[in-house]
Coordinates of C-alpha atoms in Angstrom, one line a residue:
X1 CA -25.6 13.8 -15.8
X2 CA -24.5 17.2 -14.3
X3 CA -26.5 20.4 -14.1
X4 CA -25.3 23.6 -15.8
X5 CA -24.6 25.2 -12.3
X6 CA -22.5 22.3 -11.0
X7 CA -18.9 23.3 -10.2
X8 CA -16.4 22.0 -12.7
X9 CA -14.3 20.3 -10.0
X10 CA -17.3 18.2 -9.2
X11 CA -17.9 17.3 -12.8
X12 CA -14.3 16.3 -13.0
X13 CA -14.7 13.9 -10.1
X14 CA -17.8 12.3 -11.6
X15 CA -16.1 11.8 -15.0
X16 CA -12.8 10.3 -13.7
X17 CA -14.3 7.9 -11.2
X18 CA -17.0 6.9 -13.6
X19 CA -14.3 5.6 -15.9
X20 CA -12.4 3.9 -13.0
X21 CA -15.5 2.1 -11.9
X22 CA -16.2 0.9 -15.4
X23 CA -13.8 1.1 -18.4
X24 CA -16.8 0.9 -20.7
X25 CA -17.9 4.4 -19.5
X26 CA -15.1 6.2 -21.5
X27 CA -17.5 7.8 -23.9
X28 CA -19.8 9.1 -21.1
X29 CA -16.8 10.4 -19.1
X30 CA -15.5 12.3 -22.1
X31 CA -19.0 13.7 -22.9
X32 CA -19.1 15.1 -19.3
X33 CA -15.8 16.8 -19.8
X34 CA -16.5 18.2 -23.3
X35 CA -19.1 20.6 -21.9
X36 CA -16.6 23.2 -20.7
X37 CA -13.3 22.6 -22.5
X38 CA -11.5 25.7 -21.4
X39 CA -11.9 25.1 -17.7
X40 CA -8.8 24.2 -15.7
X41 CA -10.5 21.4 -13.7
X42 CA -11.9 19.9 -16.9
X43 CA -8.5 20.0 -18.5
X44 CA -7.0 18.2 -15.5
X45 CA -9.8 15.6 -15.6
X46 CA -9.0 15.0 -19.3
X47 CA -5.4 14.4 -18.4
X48 CA -6.3 11.9 -15.7
X49 CA -8.5 10.0 -18.2
X50 CA -5.8 10.0 -20.8
X51 CA -3.4 8.5 -18.3
X52 CA -5.9 5.8 -17.4
X53 CA -6.6 4.9 -21.0
X54 CA -2.9 4.8 -21.7
X55 CA -2.4 2.3 -18.9
X56 CA -5.2 0.2 -20.2
X57 CA -4.1 0.3 -23.9
X58 CA -0.4 1.4 -24.0
X59 CA -0.2 1.9 -27.8
X60 CA 2.5 4.3 -29.0
X61 CA 0.1 6.7 -30.7
X62 CA -2.1 6.9 -27.5
X63 CA 1.0 7.5 -25.4
X64 CA 2.2 10.3 -27.7
X65 CA -1.3 11.9 -27.7
X66 CA -1.4 11.8 -23.9
X67 CA 2.0 13.3 -23.5
X68 CA 1.1 16.2 -25.9
X69 CA -2.0 16.9 -23.9
X70 CA 0.0 16.8 -20.6
X71 CA 2.5 19.3 -22.1
X72 CA -0.2 21.6 -23.2
X73 CA -1.7 21.7 -19.7
X74 CA 1.7 22.1 -18.2
X75 CA 2.4 25.1 -20.4
X76 CA -1.0 26.6 -19.6
X77 CA -0.5 26.3 -15.8
X78 CA 3.0 27.7 -16.1
X79 CA 1.8 30.8 -17.9
X80 CA -1.0 31.2 -15.5
X81 CA 1.2 31.1 -12.4
X82 CA 3.9 33.5 -13.8
X83 CA 2.3 36.7 -12.4
X84 CA 3.8 39.3 -10.3
X85 CA 7.0 37.7 -9.0
X86 CA 7.8 38.2 -5.3
X87 CA 5.3 41.1 -5.0
X88 CA 2.4 38.9 -6.3
X89 CA 3.4 36.2 -3.9
X90 CA 3.4 38.6 -1.0
X91 CA 0.0 40.0 -2.0
X92 CA -1.5 36.5 -2.2
X93 CA 0.0 35.6 1.2
X94 CA -1.4 38.7 2.7
X95 CA -4.9 38.6 1.5
X96 CA -5.4 35.6 -0.8
X97 CA -4.7 37.7 -3.9
X98 CA -6.4 41.0 -4.9
X99 CA -9.7 39.1 -5.3
X100 CA -11.0 35.9 -3.9
X101 CA -11.6 34.3 -7.2
X102 CA -8.2 35.1 -8.5
X103 CA -6.6 33.5 -5.4
X104 CA -8.6 30.3 -5.8
X105 CA -7.6 30.1 -9.5
X106 CA -3.9 30.6 -8.7
X107 CA -3.8 27.7 -6.2
X108 CA -5.9 25.5 -8.4
X109 CA -3.3 26.2 -11.1
X110 CA -0.5 25.2 -8.7
X111 CA -2.2 21.9 -7.9
X112 CA -3.1 21.2 -11.5
X113 CA 0.6 21.8 -12.5
X114 CA 1.8 19.4 -9.8
X115 CA -0.8 16.8 -10.8
X116 CA 0.0 16.9 -14.6
X117 CA 3.8 16.7 -13.8
X118 CA 3.1 13.5 -11.9
X119 CA 1.0 12.3 -14.9
X120 CA 4.1 12.8 -17.2
X121 CA 6.1 10.6 -14.8
X122 CA 3.3 8.0 -14.8
X123 CA 3.4 7.9 -18.6
X124 CA 7.1 7.1 -18.5
X125 CA 6.5 4.3 -16.1
X126 CA 3.8 2.9 -18.4
X127 CA 6.4 2.9 -21.2
X128 CA 9.0 1.1 -19.1
X129 CA 6.5 -1.5 -17.9
X130 CA 5.4 -2.2 -21.5
X131 CA 8.9 -2.7 -22.9
X132 CA 9.5 0.6 -24.7
X133 CA 13.1 1.6 -25.0
X134 CA 13.3 4.9 -23.1
X135 CA 17.1 5.3 -22.7
X136 CA 19.2 6.6 -19.8
X137 CA 18.6 10.3 -20.6
X138 CA 14.9 9.8 -20.5
X139 CA 15.1 7.9 -17.2
X140 CA 17.2 10.7 -15.6
X141 CA 14.8 13.3 -16.9
X142 CA 11.9 11.3 -15.4
X143 CA 13.6 11.3 -12.0
X144 CA 14.1 15.0 -12.3
X145 CA 10.5 15.5 -13.2
X146 CA 9.4 13.4 -10.2
X147 CA 11.5 15.5 -8.0
X148 CA 10.0 18.7 -9.5
X149 CA 6.5 17.4 -8.8
X150 CA 7.4 16.7 -5.2
X151 CA 8.8 20.2 -4.7
X152 CA 5.6 21.6 -6.3
X153 CA 3.4 19.7 -3.8
X154 CA 5.6 20.9 -0.9
X155 CA 5.4 24.6 -1.9
X156 CA 1.7 24.5 -2.8
X157 CA 0.9 22.7 0.5
X158 CA 2.8 25.3 2.5
X159 CA 1.1 28.2 0.8
X160 CA -2.5 26.8 1.1
X161 CA -1.8 25.7 4.7
X162 CA -0.9 29.3 5.5
X163 CA -4.2 30.5 4.1
X164 CA -6.0 27.6 6.0
X165 CA -4.5 28.8 9.3
X166 CA -6.0 32.2 8.7
X167 CA -9.5 30.9 8.5
X168 CA -9.6 27.7 10.5
X169 CA -8.4 26.7 13.9
X170 CA -5.0 24.9 13.7
X171 CA -2.5 24.5 16.5
X172 CA 0.7 26.5 15.7
X173 CA 2.8 23.3 16.1
X174 CA 0.6 21.3 13.7
X175 CA 1.5 21.1 10.0
X176 CA -1.5 19.0 9.0
X177 CA -5.1 20.0 9.4
X178 CA -7.7 17.8 11.1
X179 CA -11.2 16.9 10.0
X180 CA -13.8 18.5 10.4
X181 CA -12.4 22.0 9.9
X182 CA -13.4 24.5 12.7
X183 CA -13.7 28.1 11.7
X184 CA -11.8 30.6 13.9
X185 CA -13.8 32.8 16.1
X186 CA -13.3 36.4 15.3
X187 CA -12.1 38.8 18.0
X188 CA -15.0 41.2 18.7
X189 CA -14.6 45.0 19.0
X190 CA -16.0 44.9 22.5
X191 CA -13.5 42.3 23.5
X192 CA -10.7 44.4 22.1
X193 CA -11.9 47.5 24.0
X194 CA -12.0 45.6 27.3
X195 CA -8.3 44.5 26.9
X196 CA -5.8 45.6 29.5
X197 CA -4.7 49.2 29.1
X198 CA -1.7 49.0 31.4
X199 CA 0.8 49.1 28.6
X200 CA 0.3 51.3 25.5
X201 CA 2.9 49.7 23.4
X202 CA 1.5 46.1 23.9
X203 CA -2.0 47.5 23.2
X204 CA -0.8 48.9 19.9
X205 CA 0.9 45.6 19.0
X206 CA -2.3 43.7 19.8
X207 CA -4.3 46.2 17.7
X208 CA -2.0 45.9 14.7
X209 CA -2.0 42.1 14.9
X210 CA -5.8 41.9 15.2
X211 CA -6.2 44.2 12.2
X212 CA -3.8 42.1 10.1
X213 CA -5.6 38.9 10.9
X214 CA -9.0 40.4 10.5
X215 CA -8.0 41.8 7.1
X216 CA -7.0 38.3 5.9
X217 CA -10.1 36.7 7.4
X218 CA -12.3 39.3 5.6
X219 CA -10.5 38.5 2.3
X220 CA -10.9 34.7 2.7
X221 CA -13.9 34.1 4.8
X222 CA -16.5 36.0 2.7
X223 CA -17.9 33.0 0.7
X224 CA -14.5 31.5 0.3
X225 CA -14.2 29.1 3.3
X226 CA -15.3 26.0 1.3
X227 CA -12.8 26.7 -1.4
X228 CA -10.0 26.9 1.2
X229 CA -11.1 23.4 2.5
X230 CA -11.3 22.0 -1.1
X231 CA -7.8 23.4 -2.0
X232 CA -6.3 22.1 1.3
X233 CA -7.8 18.6 0.7
X234 CA -6.7 18.5 -3.0
X235 CA -3.1 19.4 -2.3
X236 CA -2.9 17.1 0.7
X237 CA -3.3 14.0 -1.5
X238 CA -0.1 14.5 -3.5
X239 CA 1.7 15.9 -0.5
X240 CA 0.5 13.0 1.8
X241 CA 1.1 10.3 -0.8
X242 CA 4.7 11.4 -1.4
X243 CA 5.4 11.5 2.3
X244 CA 3.9 8.1 2.9
X245 CA 5.5 6.3 0.0
X246 CA 8.9 7.7 0.6
X247 CA 8.7 6.7 4.3
X248 CA 8.0 3.1 3.2
X249 CA 11.3 2.9 1.2
X250 CA 14.0 0.5 2.4
X251 CA 16.5 2.1 4.8
X252 CA 19.2 1.0 2.4
X253 CA 17.9 3.3 -0.3
X254 CA 16.8 6.2 1.9
X255 CA 20.3 7.8 1.8
X256 CA 20.3 7.6 -2.0
X257 CA 16.8 9.1 -2.5
X258 CA 17.7 11.7 0.1
X259 CA 20.6 12.9 -2.0
X260 CA 18.0 13.3 -4.9
X261 CA 15.9 15.6 -2.7
X262 CA 13.2 13.0 -1.6
X263 CA 12.4 12.8 2.1
X264 CA 9.2 11.6 3.6
X265 CA 7.5 11.4 7.0
X266 CA 5.0 8.6 7.5
X267 CA 2.9 10.2 10.1
X268 CA 2.6 13.5 8.2
X269 CA 1.6 11.6 5.1
X270 CA -1.1 9.6 6.9
X271 CA -2.5 12.7 8.6
X272 CA -2.6 14.7 5.3
X273 CA -4.4 11.8 3.5
X274 CA -6.8 11.4 6.4
X275 CA -7.8 15.0 5.9
X276 CA -7.9 14.7 2.1
X277 CA -10.2 11.7 2.0
X278 CA -13.1 14.0 3.2
X279 CA -12.5 16.5 0.4
X280 CA -15.1 17.2 -2.3
X281 CA -13.1 17.0 -5.5
X282 CA -11.5 14.2 -7.7
X283 CA -8.6 13.7 -5.2
X284 CA -10.7 12.5 -2.2
X285 CA -11.5 8.9 -3.4
X286 CA -7.8 8.5 -4.3
X287 CA -6.8 9.5 -0.7
X288 CA -9.2 6.8 0.6
X289 CA -7.7 4.2 -1.7
X290 CA -4.2 5.0 -0.6
X291 CA -5.1 4.9 3.1
X292 CA -7.0 1.6 2.6
X293 CA -4.0 0.1 0.8
X294 CA -1.6 1.2 3.5
X295 CA -3.7 0.1 6.5
X296 CA -4.8 -3.2 5.1
X297 CA -1.9 -4.2 2.7
X298 CA 1.1 -1.9 3.2
X299 CA 1.3 -1.8 7.0
X300 CA 3.5 -4.8 7.4
X301 CA 3.9 -4.4 11.1
X302 CA 0.2 -4.8 11.5
X303 CA 0.1 -7.8 9.1
X304 CA 3.0 -9.7 10.6
X305 CA 2.4 -8.9 14.3
X306 CA 5.6 -6.7 14.4
X307 CA 6.8 -4.9 17.6
X308 CA 5.1 -1.6 16.7
X309 CA 1.7 -3.2 16.4
X310 CA 1.9 -4.6 19.9
X311 CA 2.6 -1.1 21.3
X312 CA -0.1 0.7 19.4
X313 CA -3.5 -0.9 18.3
X314 CA -5.0 2.3 16.8
X315 CA -4.5 0.7 13.3
X316 CA -7.4 -1.7 14.0
X317 CA -9.9 1.3 14.5
X318 CA -8.4 3.1 11.6
X319 CA -9.0 0.2 9.2
X320 CA -12.5 -0.3 10.5
X321 CA -13.3 3.4 10.0
X322 CA -12.1 3.3 6.4
X323 CA -14.3 0.4 5.4
X324 CA -17.3 1.8 7.4
X325 CA -17.1 5.3 5.8
X326 CA -16.1 4.9 2.2
X327 CA -16.6 7.8 -0.4
X328 CA -19.7 7.6 -2.5
X329 CA -17.8 6.1 -5.4
X330 CA -17.0 3.0 -3.4
X331 CA -20.2 2.3 -1.6
X332 CA -21.6 -1.2 -2.4
X333 CA -18.5 -1.8 -4.6
X334 CA -16.3 -4.8 -5.1
X335 CA -13.4 -2.7 -4.0
X336 CA -15.1 -2.1 -0.7
X337 CA -15.7 -5.8 -0.2
X338 CA -12.1 -6.5 -0.9
X339 CA -10.9 -4.0 1.7
X340 CA -13.5 -5.2 4.1
X341 CA -12.2 -8.8 3.7
X342 CA -8.7 -7.6 4.4
X343 CA -9.7 -5.7 7.5
X344 CA -11.6 -8.6 8.9
X345 CA -8.7 -11.0 8.3
X346 CA -6.3 -8.7 10.0
X347 CA -8.7 -8.5 13.0
X348 CA -8.5 -12.3 13.2
X349 CA -12.0 -12.9 11.9
X350 CA -11.3 -15.4 9.1
X351 CA -14.9 -16.6 8.6
X352 CA -16.4 -13.1 8.1
X353 CA -13.4 -12.2 5.9
X354 CA -14.2 -15.1 3.6
X355 CA -17.8 -14.0 3.4
X356 CA -16.8 -10.5 2.4
X357 CA -14.5 -11.8 -0.3
X358 CA -17.2 -14.2 -1.6
X359 CA -19.6 -11.3 -2.0
X360 CA -16.9 -9.4 -4.0
X361 CA -16.2 -12.4 -6.2
X362 CA -19.8 -13.1 -7.2
X363 CA -20.1 -10.0 -9.4
X364 CA -21.2 -11.3 -12.8
X365 CA -19.3 -8.8 -14.9
X366 CA -16.5 -6.7 -13.4
X367 CA -15.4 -3.9 -15.8
X368 CA -13.6 -1.8 -13.2
X369 CA -10.2 -0.3 -14.0
X370 CA -8.6 -2.9 -11.7
X371 CA -10.6 -6.2 -11.6
X372 CA -11.4 -6.4 -7.9
X373 CA -13.4 -9.5 -8.5
X374 CA -10.1 -11.2 -9.5
X375 CA -8.4 -9.8 -6.4
X376 CA -11.2 -11.2 -4.2
X377 CA -10.8 -14.7 -5.8
X378 CA -7.0 -14.5 -5.3
X379 CA -7.5 -13.7 -1.6
X380 CA -10.2 -16.4 -1.2
X381 CA -7.7 -19.0 -2.3
X382 CA -5.4 -18.1 0.5
X383 CA -8.1 -17.7 3.1
X384 CA -9.5 -21.2 2.4
X385 CA -5.9 -22.5 2.6
X386 CA -5.4 -20.9 6.0
X387 CA -8.7 -22.5 7.0
X388 CA -7.3 -25.8 5.7
X389 CA -10.2 -26.2 3.2
X390 CA -7.9 -27.4 0.5
X391 CA -10.4 -28.3 -2.2
X392 CA -12.1 -24.9 -1.9
X393 CA -8.7 -23.2 -2.1
X394 CA -7.8 -25.2 -5.2
X395 CA -11.1 -24.2 -7.0
X396 CA -10.4 -20.5 -6.3
X397 CA -6.8 -20.6 -7.5
X398 CA -7.8 -22.5 -10.6
X399 CA -10.5 -20.0 -11.3
X400 CA -8.2 -16.9 -11.0
X401 CA -5.4 -18.7 -13.0
X402 CA -7.5 -18.4 -16.1
X403 CA -7.3 -14.6 -16.1
X404 CA -4.3 -13.5 -13.9
X405 CA -0.7 -14.7 -13.0
X406 CA -1.3 -18.2 -14.5
X407 CA 1.9 -19.9 -13.3
X408 CA 1.5 -18.6 -9.7
X409 CA -2.1 -19.6 -9.3
X410 CA -1.8 -23.0 -11.1
X411 CA 1.1 -23.8 -8.8
X412 CA -1.0 -23.0 -5.8
X413 CA -3.9 -25.0 -7.2
X414 CA -1.5 -27.9 -7.7
X415 CA -0.3 -27.8 -4.1
X416 CA -3.8 -27.4 -2.6
X417 CA -5.3 -30.3 -4.6
X418 CA -2.3 -32.4 -3.6
X419 CA -2.8 -31.4 0.0
X420 CA -6.4 -32.6 -0.3
X421 CA -5.2 -36.0 -1.7
X422 CA -6.7 -35.5 -5.2
X423 CA -3.6 -36.5 -7.2
X424 CA -5.4 -36.6 -10.6
X425 CA -6.6 -33.0 -10.3
X426 CA -3.2 -31.9 -8.8
X427 CA -1.3 -33.5 -11.8
X428 CA -3.5 -31.6 -14.3
X429 CA -2.8 -28.4 -12.5
X430 CA 0.9 -29.1 -12.3
X431 CA 1.0 -29.6 -16.1
X432 CA -0.7 -26.3 -16.6
X433 CA 1.7 -24.6 -14.2
X434 CA 4.7 -26.2 -16.0
X435 CA 3.4 -24.8 -19.3
X436 CA 3.0 -21.4 -17.8
X437 CA 6.4 -21.5 -16.1
X438 CA 8.2 -22.6 -19.3
X439 CA 7.1 -19.3 -20.9
X440 CA 9.0 -17.3 -18.3
X441 CA 11.8 -19.7 -17.4
X442 CA 14.5 -17.6 -19.0
X443 CA 13.3 -14.6 -17.0
X444 CA 13.0 -16.4 -13.7
X445 CA 15.4 -14.6 -11.3
X446 CA 15.9 -14.9 -7.6
X447 CA 13.1 -13.1 -5.7
X448 CA 10.3 -14.2 -8.0
X449 CA 7.5 -16.7 -7.6
X450 CA 8.8 -18.4 -10.8
X451 CA 12.2 -19.1 -9.2
X452 CA 10.4 -20.6 -6.1
X453 CA 8.2 -22.8 -8.2
X454 CA 11.2 -24.1 -10.1
X455 CA 12.9 -25.0 -6.8
X456 CA 9.9 -27.0 -5.7
X457 CA 9.2 -28.8 -9.0
X458 CA 10.9 -32.1 -8.0
X459 CA 9.4 -32.1 -4.5
X460 CA 5.8 -31.5 -5.8
X461 CA 6.1 -34.1 -8.5
X462 CA 7.4 -36.6 -6.0
X463 CA 4.6 -35.9 -3.5
X464 CA 2.0 -36.4 -6.2
X465 CA 3.6 -39.7 -7.3
X466 CA 3.3 -40.9 -3.7
X467 CA -0.3 -39.9 -3.4
X468 CA -1.2 -41.5 -6.8
X469 CA 0.6 -44.8 -5.9
X470 CA -1.3 -45.0 -2.6
X471 CA -4.6 -44.2 -4.4
X472 CA -4.1 -47.0 -6.9
X473 CA -3.6 -49.5 -4.0
X474 CA 0.2 -49.9 -4.2
X475 CA 1.0 -50.1 -0.5
X476 CA 0.9 -47.8 1.6
X477 CA -1.2 -45.4 3.3
X478 CA 1.9 -43.8 4.7
X479 CA 3.0 -42.8 1.2
X480 CA -0.4 -41.1 0.6
X481 CA 0.0 -39.3 4.0
X482 CA 3.5 -38.2 3.2
X483 CA 2.5 -36.9 -0.3
X484 CA -0.3 -34.9 1.2
X485 CA 1.8 -33.6 4.0
X486 CA 4.6 -32.5 1.7
X487 CA 2.1 -30.5 -0.3
X488 CA 0.7 -29.0 2.8
X489 CA 4.2 -28.0 4.0
X490 CA 4.8 -26.2 0.7
X491 CA 1.5 -24.4 1.1
X492 CA 2.3 -23.4 4.7
X493 CA 5.6 -22.0 3.5
X494 CA 3.9 -19.7 1.0
X495 CA 1.2 -18.7 3.4
X496 CA 3.8 -17.9 6.1
X497 CA 5.8 -15.7 3.7
X498 CA 2.7 -13.9 2.3
X499 CA 0.6 -13.5 5.5
X500 CA 2.7 -14.4 8.5
X501 CA 0.9 -16.7 11.1
X502 CA -0.2 -14.2 13.7
X503 CA -3.8 -14.0 12.4
X504 CA -4.4 -17.7 11.8
X505 CA -7.1 -19.7 13.7
X506 CA -5.8 -21.8 16.6
X507 CA -6.9 -25.1 14.8
X508 CA -4.8 -24.2 11.8
X509 CA -1.7 -23.5 13.9
X510 CA -2.1 -26.8 15.7
X511 CA -2.4 -28.6 12.3
X512 CA 0.8 -27.0 11.1
X513 CA 2.6 -28.2 14.3
X514 CA 1.2 -31.7 13.8
X515 CA 2.5 -31.8 10.2
X516 CA 5.9 -30.4 11.2
X517 CA 6.4 -33.1 13.8
X518 CA 5.9 -36.1 11.5
X519 CA 8.6 -37.8 9.3
X520 CA 12.0 -36.9 10.7
X521 CA 13.6 -38.3 7.5
X522 CA 12.7 -35.2 5.3
X523 CA 15.5 -33.6 3.4
X524 CA 17.3 -30.5 4.7
X525 CA 15.1 -27.9 3.0
X526 CA 12.0 -29.4 4.4
X527 CA 13.6 -29.8 7.8
X528 CA 14.5 -26.1 8.0
X529 CA 11.0 -25.2 6.8
X530 CA 9.4 -27.3 9.6
X531 CA 11.7 -25.9 12.3
X532 CA 10.9 -22.3 11.4
X533 CA 7.2 -22.9 11.1
X534 CA 7.2 -24.7 14.5
X535 CA 8.9 -21.8 16.3
X536 CA 6.6 -19.1 14.9
X537 CA 3.4 -21.1 15.4
X538 CA 4.3 -22.0 19.0
X539 CA 5.1 -18.4 19.7
X540 CA 1.7 -17.2 18.5
X541 CA 0.0 -20.0 20.5
X542 CA 1.7 -18.7 23.6
X543 CA 4.0 -21.7 24.4
X544 CA 6.7 -20.7 26.9
X545 CA 9.8 -21.7 25.0
X546 CA 13.2 -20.2 24.5
X547 CA 12.4 -19.1 21.0
X548 CA 15.6 -17.0 20.8
X549 CA 17.8 -20.0 21.5
X550 CA 15.9 -22.1 18.9
X551 CA 16.2 -19.5 16.3
X552 CA 19.9 -18.9 17.0
X553 CA 20.4 -22.7 16.5
X554 CA 18.7 -22.7 13.2
X555 CA 20.6 -19.6 11.9
X556 CA 24.0 -21.0 13.1
X557 CA 23.2 -24.4 11.6
X558 CA 22.5 -22.8 8.2
X559 CA 25.6 -20.6 8.6
X560 CA 27.7 -23.8 9.1
X561 CA 26.1 -25.4 6.1
X562 CA 26.6 -22.2 4.1
X563 CA 22.9 -22.0 3.3
X564 CA 21.9 -18.6 2.1
X565 CA 18.4 -19.2 0.8
X566 CA 15.1 -17.5 1.7
X567 CA 14.7 -19.7 4.8
X568 CA 18.0 -18.3 6.1
X569 CA 17.0 -14.7 5.7
X570 CA 13.5 -15.3 7.3
X571 CA 15.3 -17.1 10.2
X572 CA 17.5 -14.0 10.7
X573 CA 14.4 -11.8 10.6
X574 CA 12.5 -13.9 13.1
X575 CA 15.6 -14.0 15.4
X576 CA 15.8 -10.2 15.3
X577 CA 12.1 -9.7 16.0
X578 CA 12.3 -12.2 18.9
X579 CA 15.3 -10.5 20.5
X580 CA 13.7 -7.1 20.3
X581 CA 10.6 -8.4 22.1
X582 CA 12.5 -8.9 25.3
X583 CA 14.3 -6.2 27.4
X584 CA 17.2 -8.5 28.2
X585 CA 18.1 -9.2 24.6
X586 CA 17.0 -5.9 23.0
X587 CA 20.6 -4.7 22.5
X588 CA 21.5 -7.9 20.9
X589 CA 18.5 -7.5 18.6
X590 CA 19.8 -4.1 17.5
X591 CA 23.1 -5.7 16.5
X592 CA 21.4 -8.5 14.7
X593 CA 19.5 -5.9 12.6
X594 CA 22.9 -5.2 10.9
X595 CA 22.7 -8.7 9.5
X596 CA 19.5 -7.8 7.8
X597 CA 21.2 -4.8 6.2
X598 CA 24.1 -6.9 5.0
X599 CA 21.9 -9.5 3.2
X600 CA 21.7 -8.0 -0.3
X601 CA 21.3 -11.0 -2.6
X602 CA 18.1 -11.9 -4.3
X603 CA 15.9 -14.6 -2.6
X604 CA 12.6 -16.2 -3.2
X605 CA 9.8 -13.9 -1.9
X606 CA 12.3 -11.0 -1.7
X607 CA 9.4 -8.4 -1.7
X608 CA 7.8 -9.9 1.5
X609 CA 11.1 -10.1 3.2
X610 CA 11.9 -6.5 2.4
X611 CA 8.5 -5.4 3.7
X612 CA 9.2 -7.0 7.0
X613 CA 12.7 -5.6 7.2
X614 CA 11.6 -2.0 6.5
X615 CA 9.1 -2.2 9.4
X616 CA 11.6 -3.8 11.8
X617 CA 14.4 -1.4 11.0
X618 CA 12.1 1.6 11.4
X619 CA 11.2 0.3 14.8
X620 CA 14.9 -0.1 15.8
X621 CA 15.6 3.4 14.7
X622 CA 12.7 4.6 16.9
X623 CA 14.2 2.7 19.8
X624 CA 17.6 4.3 19.2
X625 CA 16.0 7.7 19.2
X626 CA 14.4 7.2 22.6

């Protein structure tokens, strides 16, 4: 529990993250916040908790209660900030308001207002996700509210940064502070007296400037330096998150969101969040989470061995630093094990990655806001599949299917059991996958896992029949091998789409090549799958082939046959990436990027394709700017 002298912003951090770590801690979190109900930080903490509980249990009454509380805090902050007009703004800019405490309260109010405005947007998203009819007017109002929150973060960030520059060293060209903050050295009286006296006018100018800076330093530095850092870190989370997320949008939607007033700079966002993760209040752990997500899940260039990752390997050190220096809320947590597993996989250390995920998945009871135990089991299924340990992969997928994304994980369990040659277990998993898929069949649209599973139903069933026939002694060892191989090829296809092949062990890559070389009588879909997998695996293994020519042949072949499925779009992506790798074909690669922009239909695994395209198109834009 907290002491009576503990700052309320620290109590807020304890309460909010206590609930996120364990949803059963709601009563304790509320008890912490009920001690000082009129405090601004406590009111903000209550709003965060109301949003979290609304996400967990989105009942209409709970959503209405949360919205009413958000509106109350919004009105309170608005009244608090309406003081003095332009004259009050000038006074705060000059000397951090007429008193230090008033200045801190003012900027705390700005940050709280931006945060609660974002909470209102989050509540609308919860309604949409849970099927509430919100209407077009409400949607338009939500977009306007989101834009207003973004403008608030921008304005508050600029104001606090101006104060920060007064107290701490920051290069005039830098718009994001660095950690740790370094206090400015004051100009001493003796140093001033020894200045050059050759020009009276310049001496007077220096004297006036020094007095102005000293005045502001006196107003801020006297016991206020820690508050300046806290405010700078707090506002940097919202400002940095907006910049980062907007920069990850598809180039096709950037003009549209730009018209709505949204523009983001990725590097600015990352630098702001890197500073914010060291802050002392409730925002700091969130900054660490966002950075960990980006570096280990959202940075597609890193994941798929894109052209930018080959030019700059600092991302490896950044991901290591994040998992080695987590905030106190995540030390020895399942979340930390999850991100450690991701980091190790992306470094190419599959065995240690599996061990980290295993530690995270062995938690007996996981009551965290997002079940990271489930996420660890999910990743373990794929890690074991990449290691070609098919039965271990099947067990993990079957386990996680009981609690999350049933059709997806039962399908993967089916394929992995079939790849291992266990037709009985695979058939049982297939039946469960069919039951789960039938529940969403009407909603299966291009781009979803459901649509992919439906397209593979006949092939999987056929492969399992071959395996079962061979197991019962009806001829044919070749049937058994073909059945297992078909299941493995389907698994490879999913693994390639979700993870790429750049980080796979050499033995796994050779196994893929071996499976792709067998049975030339496969149907067209399997043939294209094998051709694409062969090229990407040989490229990672360092074979000196004309990969560009091979990819051009595949894409042209599919063009002639009017194939426009997910294999076609991935073929175009790989061709573009390969052309950009080489100086002699880089201009051709820039032209091929246009094909990526023109492909607008829905495909299986649309999300992973879009992620790759965003990264590749951003790199081409950077090349054009050089």
